[in-house]
Short mmCIF file of C-alpha atoms in Angstrom, two decimals:
data_model
loop_
_atom_site.label_atom_id
_atom_site.label_comp_id
_atom_site.label_asym_id
_atom_site.label_seq_id
_atom_site.Cartn_x
_atom_site.Cartn_y
_atom_site.Cartn_z
CA MET A 1 0.00 0.00 0.00
CA SER A 2 2.12 2.82 -1.36
CA SER A 3 -0.53 5.57 -1.25
CA LEU A 4 -0.29 7.81 1.80
CA ARG A 5 -3.98 8.57 1.47
CA ALA A 6 -4.88 4.87 1.52
CA ARG A 7 -2.63 4.25 4.51
CA LEU A 8 -4.25 7.06 6.49
CA VAL A 9 -7.78 5.98 5.60
CA TRP A 10 -7.09 2.32 6.44
CA SER A 11 -5.40 3.33 9.70
CA VAL A 12 -8.43 5.40 10.72
CA ALA A 13 -10.77 2.57 9.68
CA LEU A 14 -8.73 0.05 11.69
CA VAL A 15 -8.76 2.21 14.82
CA LEU A 16 -12.49 2.83 14.45
CA GLY A 17 -13.15 -0.85 13.85
CA VAL A 18 -11.27 -1.87 17.00
CA THR A 19 -12.97 0.89 19.02
CA LEU A 20 -16.46 0.00 17.78
CA THR A 21 -15.85 -3.70 18.41
CA ALA A 22 -14.69 -3.01 21.95
CA PHE A 23 -17.69 -0.71 22.51
CA ALA A 24 -20.08 -3.35 21.17
CA LEU A 25 -18.59 -6.03 23.43
CA VAL A 26 -18.73 -3.80 26.51
CA THR A 27 -22.31 -2.79 25.68
CA LYS A 28 -23.33 -6.41 25.18
CA VAL A 29 -21.78 -7.51 28.48
CA ALA A 30 -23.35 -4.60 30.38
CA TYR A 31 -26.75 -5.15 28.73
CA ARG A 32 -26.64 -8.90 29.42
CA ARG A 33 -25.79 -8.23 33.06
CA ALA A 34 -28.60 -5.69 33.39
CA LEU A 35 -31.15 -8.01 31.78
CA THR A 36 -29.99 -10.97 33.87
CA GLU A 37 -30.22 -8.95 37.07
CA ALA A 38 -33.71 -7.78 36.12
CA PHE A 39 -34.70 -11.37 35.29
CA ASP A 40 -33.36 -12.62 38.61
CA ALA A 41 -35.12 -9.77 40.43
CA ARG A 42 -38.39 -10.87 38.84
CA LEU A 43 -37.82 -14.45 39.97
CA GLU A 44 -36.94 -13.28 43.45
CA GLY A 45 -40.09 -11.18 43.61
CA GLU A 46 -42.16 -14.16 42.58
CA GLY A 47 -40.42 -16.28 45.23
CA HIS A 48 -41.18 -13.68 47.90
CA THR A 49 -44.82 -13.63 46.79
CA LEU A 50 -45.00 -17.43 46.97
CA ALA A 51 -43.46 -17.40 50.45
CA GLY A 52 -46.15 -14.93 51.51
CA MET A 53 -48.78 -17.48 50.53
CA VAL A 54 -47.50 -19.94 53.13
CA GLU A 55 -49.28 -19.78 56.47
CA GLU A 56 -47.60 -21.23 59.53
CA HIS A 57 -49.79 -23.11 62.02
CA PRO A 58 -47.84 -23.74 65.24
CA GLY A 59 -48.08 -27.41 66.12
CA ALA A 60 -49.89 -28.27 62.89
CA ALA A 61 -49.19 -28.64 59.18
CA TRP A 62 -48.53 -25.44 57.31
CA GLU A 63 -50.86 -24.31 54.55
CA PHE A 64 -50.03 -22.98 51.11
CA GLU A 65 -52.66 -20.76 49.54
CA GLY A 66 -51.31 -21.14 46.00
CA GLY A 67 -54.45 -21.56 44.00
CA GLY A 68 -54.91 -19.73 40.73
CA LEU A 69 -51.24 -19.59 39.71
CA GLU A 70 -51.82 -20.11 35.99
CA ALA A 71 -48.21 -19.25 35.09
CA PHE A 72 -47.04 -22.38 36.89
CA ALA A 73 -49.49 -24.74 35.21
CA PRO A 74 -48.16 -27.31 32.72
CA GLY A 75 -47.71 -25.89 29.24
CA ARG A 76 -45.28 -24.73 26.60
CA ASP A 77 -44.17 -21.54 28.40
CA ALA A 78 -44.64 -22.83 31.92
CA ALA A 79 -42.76 -21.45 34.92
CA TYR A 80 -41.73 -23.58 37.88
CA TYR A 81 -41.56 -23.28 41.64
CA GLU A 82 -40.71 -25.52 44.57
CA LEU A 83 -41.19 -24.71 48.25
CA TRP A 84 -39.53 -26.40 51.20
CA LEU A 85 -41.59 -25.57 54.26
CA GLY A 86 -40.25 -25.43 57.76
CA ASP A 87 -42.46 -28.27 58.85
CA GLY A 88 -40.79 -30.61 56.37
CA GLN A 89 -43.21 -30.38 53.48
CA ALA A 90 -42.03 -29.93 49.90
CA LEU A 91 -44.51 -28.35 47.47
CA ARG A 92 -44.01 -28.26 43.73
CA SER A 93 -45.77 -26.45 40.93
CA PRO A 94 -47.96 -28.61 38.67
CA SER A 95 -45.59 -27.85 35.79
CA LEU A 96 -42.79 -29.77 37.53
CA GLU A 97 -44.86 -32.95 37.49
CA GLY A 98 -42.99 -34.37 40.46
CA ALA A 99 -39.48 -33.24 39.45
CA ASP A 100 -37.23 -31.13 41.67
CA LEU A 101 -35.62 -27.74 41.14
CA PRO A 102 -32.00 -26.99 42.08
CA LYS A 103 -31.46 -25.35 45.45
CA VAL A 104 -28.75 -23.08 44.03
CA SER A 105 -29.46 -19.87 42.11
CA GLY A 106 -28.12 -19.56 38.58
CA PRO A 107 -28.55 -20.93 35.06
CA THR A 108 -30.17 -24.32 34.68
CA THR A 109 -31.87 -26.59 32.18
CA LEU A 110 -35.61 -26.78 32.75
CA ARG A 111 -37.62 -29.95 32.82
CA ASP A 112 -38.73 -29.46 29.19
CA GLY A 113 -35.11 -29.00 28.03
CA ARG A 114 -35.20 -25.23 27.62
CA PRO A 115 -32.39 -23.11 29.07
CA GLY A 116 -33.51 -21.13 32.08
CA ARG A 117 -32.54 -19.55 35.35
CA VAL A 118 -33.50 -20.45 38.89
CA ARG A 119 -33.59 -18.15 41.91
CA VAL A 120 -33.58 -19.54 45.42
CA GLY A 121 -34.50 -17.50 48.49
CA VAL A 122 -35.49 -17.94 52.11
CA TRP A 123 -38.36 -15.98 53.69
CA SER A 124 -40.57 -16.06 56.77
CA PRO A 125 -44.08 -17.48 56.39
CA ARG A 126 -47.26 -15.72 57.54
CA LEU A 127 -48.31 -16.62 61.02
CA SER A 128 -51.81 -18.07 61.23
CA GLU A 129 -54.42 -15.66 62.61
CA ASP A 130 -56.59 -18.48 63.94
CA ASP A 131 -54.75 -18.43 67.29
CA PRO A 132 -54.03 -14.82 68.36
CA GLY A 133 -51.65 -16.01 71.07
CA ALA A 134 -49.57 -18.19 68.77
CA VAL A 135 -45.84 -17.50 68.58
CA ALA A 136 -43.86 -17.94 65.36
CA SER A 137 -41.49 -20.89 65.44
CA GLY A 138 -38.79 -19.03 63.51
CA LEU A 139 -38.76 -21.66 60.81
CA MET A 140 -38.35 -20.35 57.28
CA VAL A 141 -39.68 -21.13 53.84
CA GLN A 142 -37.16 -21.86 51.11
CA VAL A 143 -38.48 -21.06 47.65
CA ALA A 144 -37.00 -21.85 44.24
CA VAL A 145 -38.53 -20.21 41.18
CA ALA A 146 -37.40 -20.99 37.62
CA ARG A 147 -38.31 -19.59 34.21
CA ALA A 148 -37.04 -20.08 30.68
CA THR A 149 -34.64 -17.46 29.34
CA ASP A 150 -36.10 -17.43 25.81
CA THR A 151 -37.14 -13.79 26.00
CA LEU A 152 -33.79 -12.87 27.55
CA GLU A 153 -31.82 -14.56 24.77
CA ALA A 154 -34.12 -13.05 22.12
CA SER A 155 -33.44 -9.59 23.51
CA LEU A 156 -29.70 -10.25 23.46
CA THR A 157 -29.89 -11.54 19.87
CA THR A 158 -31.74 -8.37 18.85
CA LEU A 159 -29.09 -6.32 20.62
CA ASP A 160 -26.32 -8.19 18.77
CA GLU A 161 -27.99 -7.47 15.44
CA LEU A 162 -28.49 -3.80 16.28
CA LEU A 163 -24.91 -3.44 17.48
CA ALA A 164 -23.55 -5.15 14.36
CA LEU A 165 -25.69 -2.98 12.07
CA GLY A 166 -24.82 0.17 14.00
CA ALA A 167 -21.12 -0.65 14.04
CA ALA A 168 -21.07 -1.41 10.30
CA THR A 169 -22.95 1.82 9.52
CA ALA A 170 -20.73 3.87 11.79
CA LEU A 171 -17.60 2.28 10.30
CA LEU A 172 -18.77 2.98 6.75
CA CYS A 173 -19.74 6.58 7.51
CA SER A 174 -16.52 7.14 9.46
CA GLY A 175 -14.47 5.62 6.62
CA LEU A 176 -16.07 7.98 4.10
CA ALA A 177 -15.57 10.92 6.45
CA ALA A 178 -11.93 9.90 6.97
CA TRP A 179 -11.40 9.66 3.19
CA VAL A 180 -12.82 13.15 2.68
CA ALA A 181 -10.83 14.53 5.61
CA VAL A 182 -7.57 12.94 4.42
CA ARG A 183 -8.18 14.18 0.88
CA ARG A 184 -8.76 17.72 2.14
CA GLY A 185 -5.80 17.43 4.47
CA LEU A 186 -3.45 16.39 1.65
CA ARG A 187 -4.65 19.13 -0.70
CA PRO A 188 -1.89 21.59 0.39
CA LEU A 189 0.69 18.90 -0.45
CA ALA A 190 -0.83 18.52 -3.93
CA GLN A 191 -0.67 22.30 -4.36
CA VAL A 192 3.02 22.34 -3.42
CA VAL A 193 3.68 19.54 -5.93
CA ALA A 194 1.84 21.49 -8.64
CA ARG A 195 3.93 24.59 -7.94
CA LEU A 196 7.12 22.55 -8.15
CA ASP A 197 5.99 20.90 -11.37
CA ALA A 198 5.57 24.33 -12.96
CA LEU A 199 9.22 25.26 -12.36
CA ASP A 200 12.01 24.74 -14.91
CA ALA A 201 15.59 25.91 -15.45
CA THR A 202 14.41 29.41 -16.44
CA ARG A 203 12.36 29.90 -13.26
CA LEU A 204 14.78 28.81 -10.56
CA ARG A 205 14.63 32.26 -8.96
CA GLU A 206 11.01 31.64 -8.02
CA ARG A 207 10.15 30.15 -4.67
CA VAL A 208 7.38 27.83 -3.52
CA SER A 209 4.86 29.76 -1.44
CA ALA A 210 4.04 28.36 2.00
CA GLU A 211 0.77 30.25 2.14
CA GLY A 212 -2.05 27.98 3.31
CA ALA A 213 0.30 25.08 3.96
CA PRO A 214 -0.05 23.28 7.34
CA ASP A 215 2.74 23.46 9.88
CA GLU A 216 3.88 19.92 9.02
CA LEU A 217 4.69 21.00 5.44
CA LEU A 218 6.63 24.16 6.32
CA PRO A 219 9.98 22.33 6.82
CA THR A 220 9.52 20.59 3.46
CA VAL A 221 8.72 23.89 1.72
CA ASP A 222 11.75 25.53 3.33
CA THR A 223 13.98 22.63 2.23
CA VAL A 224 12.65 22.80 -1.34
CA ASN A 225 13.19 26.57 -1.47
CA GLY A 226 16.73 26.06 -0.19
CA LEU A 227 17.33 23.48 -2.92
CA LEU A 228 15.98 25.90 -5.54
CA ALA A 229 18.33 28.59 -4.25
CA ARG A 230 21.31 26.25 -4.54
CA LEU A 231 20.26 25.17 -8.04
CA ASP A 232 19.85 28.78 -9.10
CA ASP A 233 23.32 29.61 -7.78
CA ALA A 234 24.80 26.59 -9.58
CA PHE A 235 23.12 27.51 -12.87
CA THR A 236 24.28 31.12 -12.49
CA ARG A 237 27.88 30.02 -12.01
CA LEU A 238 27.55 27.58 -14.92
CA ARG A 239 26.27 30.34 -17.22
CA ALA A 240 29.13 32.63 -16.12
CA PHE A 241 31.61 29.83 -16.79
CA ASN A 242 30.15 29.24 -20.24
CA ALA A 243 30.37 32.95 -20.99
CA ASP A 244 34.02 33.07 -19.91
CA VAL A 245 34.86 29.98 -21.98
CA SER A 246 33.12 31.43 -25.00
CA HIS A 247 34.99 34.68 -24.61
CA GLU A 248 38.36 32.95 -24.21
CA LEU A 249 37.79 30.70 -27.22
CA ARG A 250 36.45 33.39 -29.53
CA THR A 251 39.88 34.92 -30.48
CA PRO A 252 41.78 31.61 -31.04
CA LEU A 253 38.91 30.19 -33.04
CA ALA A 254 38.78 33.33 -35.17
CA GLY A 255 42.55 33.09 -35.84
CA LEU A 256 42.26 29.39 -36.65
CA LYS A 257 39.40 30.08 -39.03
CA THR A 258 41.42 32.78 -40.77
CA ILE A 259 44.44 30.48 -41.23
CA LEU A 260 42.23 27.74 -42.66
CA GLU A 261 40.46 30.14 -45.02
CA VAL A 262 43.75 31.55 -46.31
CA THR A 263 45.25 28.06 -46.76
CA ALA A 264 42.20 26.85 -48.65
CA ALA A 265 42.07 29.94 -50.86
CA ARG A 266 44.54 28.50 -53.46
CA GLU A 267 46.57 25.46 -54.28
CA ARG A 268 49.75 25.03 -52.24
CA ASP A 269 52.55 22.51 -52.06
CA GLY A 270 53.15 20.16 -49.18
CA VAL A 271 55.60 22.45 -47.46
CA ALA A 272 53.07 25.29 -47.44
CA TYR A 273 50.31 23.00 -46.03
CA ARG A 274 52.58 21.76 -43.28
CA ALA A 275 53.47 25.32 -42.40
CA ALA A 276 49.77 26.24 -42.25
CA VAL A 277 48.98 23.27 -40.00
CA SER A 278 51.86 24.14 -37.71
CA GLN A 279 50.59 27.71 -37.53
CA ALA A 280 47.06 26.46 -36.72
CA LEU A 281 48.35 24.20 -33.95
CA ALA A 282 50.20 27.09 -32.43
CA VAL A 283 47.04 29.17 -32.06
#
């Protein structure tokens, strides 16, 4: 890549590409974290709500008022919960169909094979109001709630597509802007080249103007003007030398011409020709 313009444009494009890629990765990681935290917060809220449906009966079995939870019914987009009551009971959502949920929060594979997340929390149950003098046992309810992460992954896929499209558009627009900027930035250099191209041996006294040139070109302009000054001085001395040589040779050449003209004016013998040659060599 010998073109300075191409090098500058590709350098700008490379820097922008790396910057946009890093920005896209950081944005994706931050967005994934925010969505995951919001997803987990939703699960935790549902777990807290489920724990509030458990009523503790001191000395008797606890009750779970969990009727009407359509989201946890068996189905394609079913959610799942499992409660471990303080009195030893374990209650599962109908969608689990007898299976168990992990007791550790984090990503998991749901019963139907979909990827999901589970959130486990521990809360206090409601104390039964049937016996006003009853005292809470202090036992807790452990709740695990799980949902599929289809919507989460779909949002992240959409984000990836938007980031890729945005990065490609920004890179293209930035590349065009860089090309225009580099072209405008190199215009003073092209003007200096045009001024130099207009010079010849008869115009060595002229100098390249630095007007409008950026600071980076001023040393080059000064160097070129110095070179022109040295060339002009050399040509001046060469012309003076040629003039001196011409002046010094004019008289001998005139004498030599005269001798040759006189010798050739009429027929002569060998002695006369030799004498004329000797005379010419002596000039």
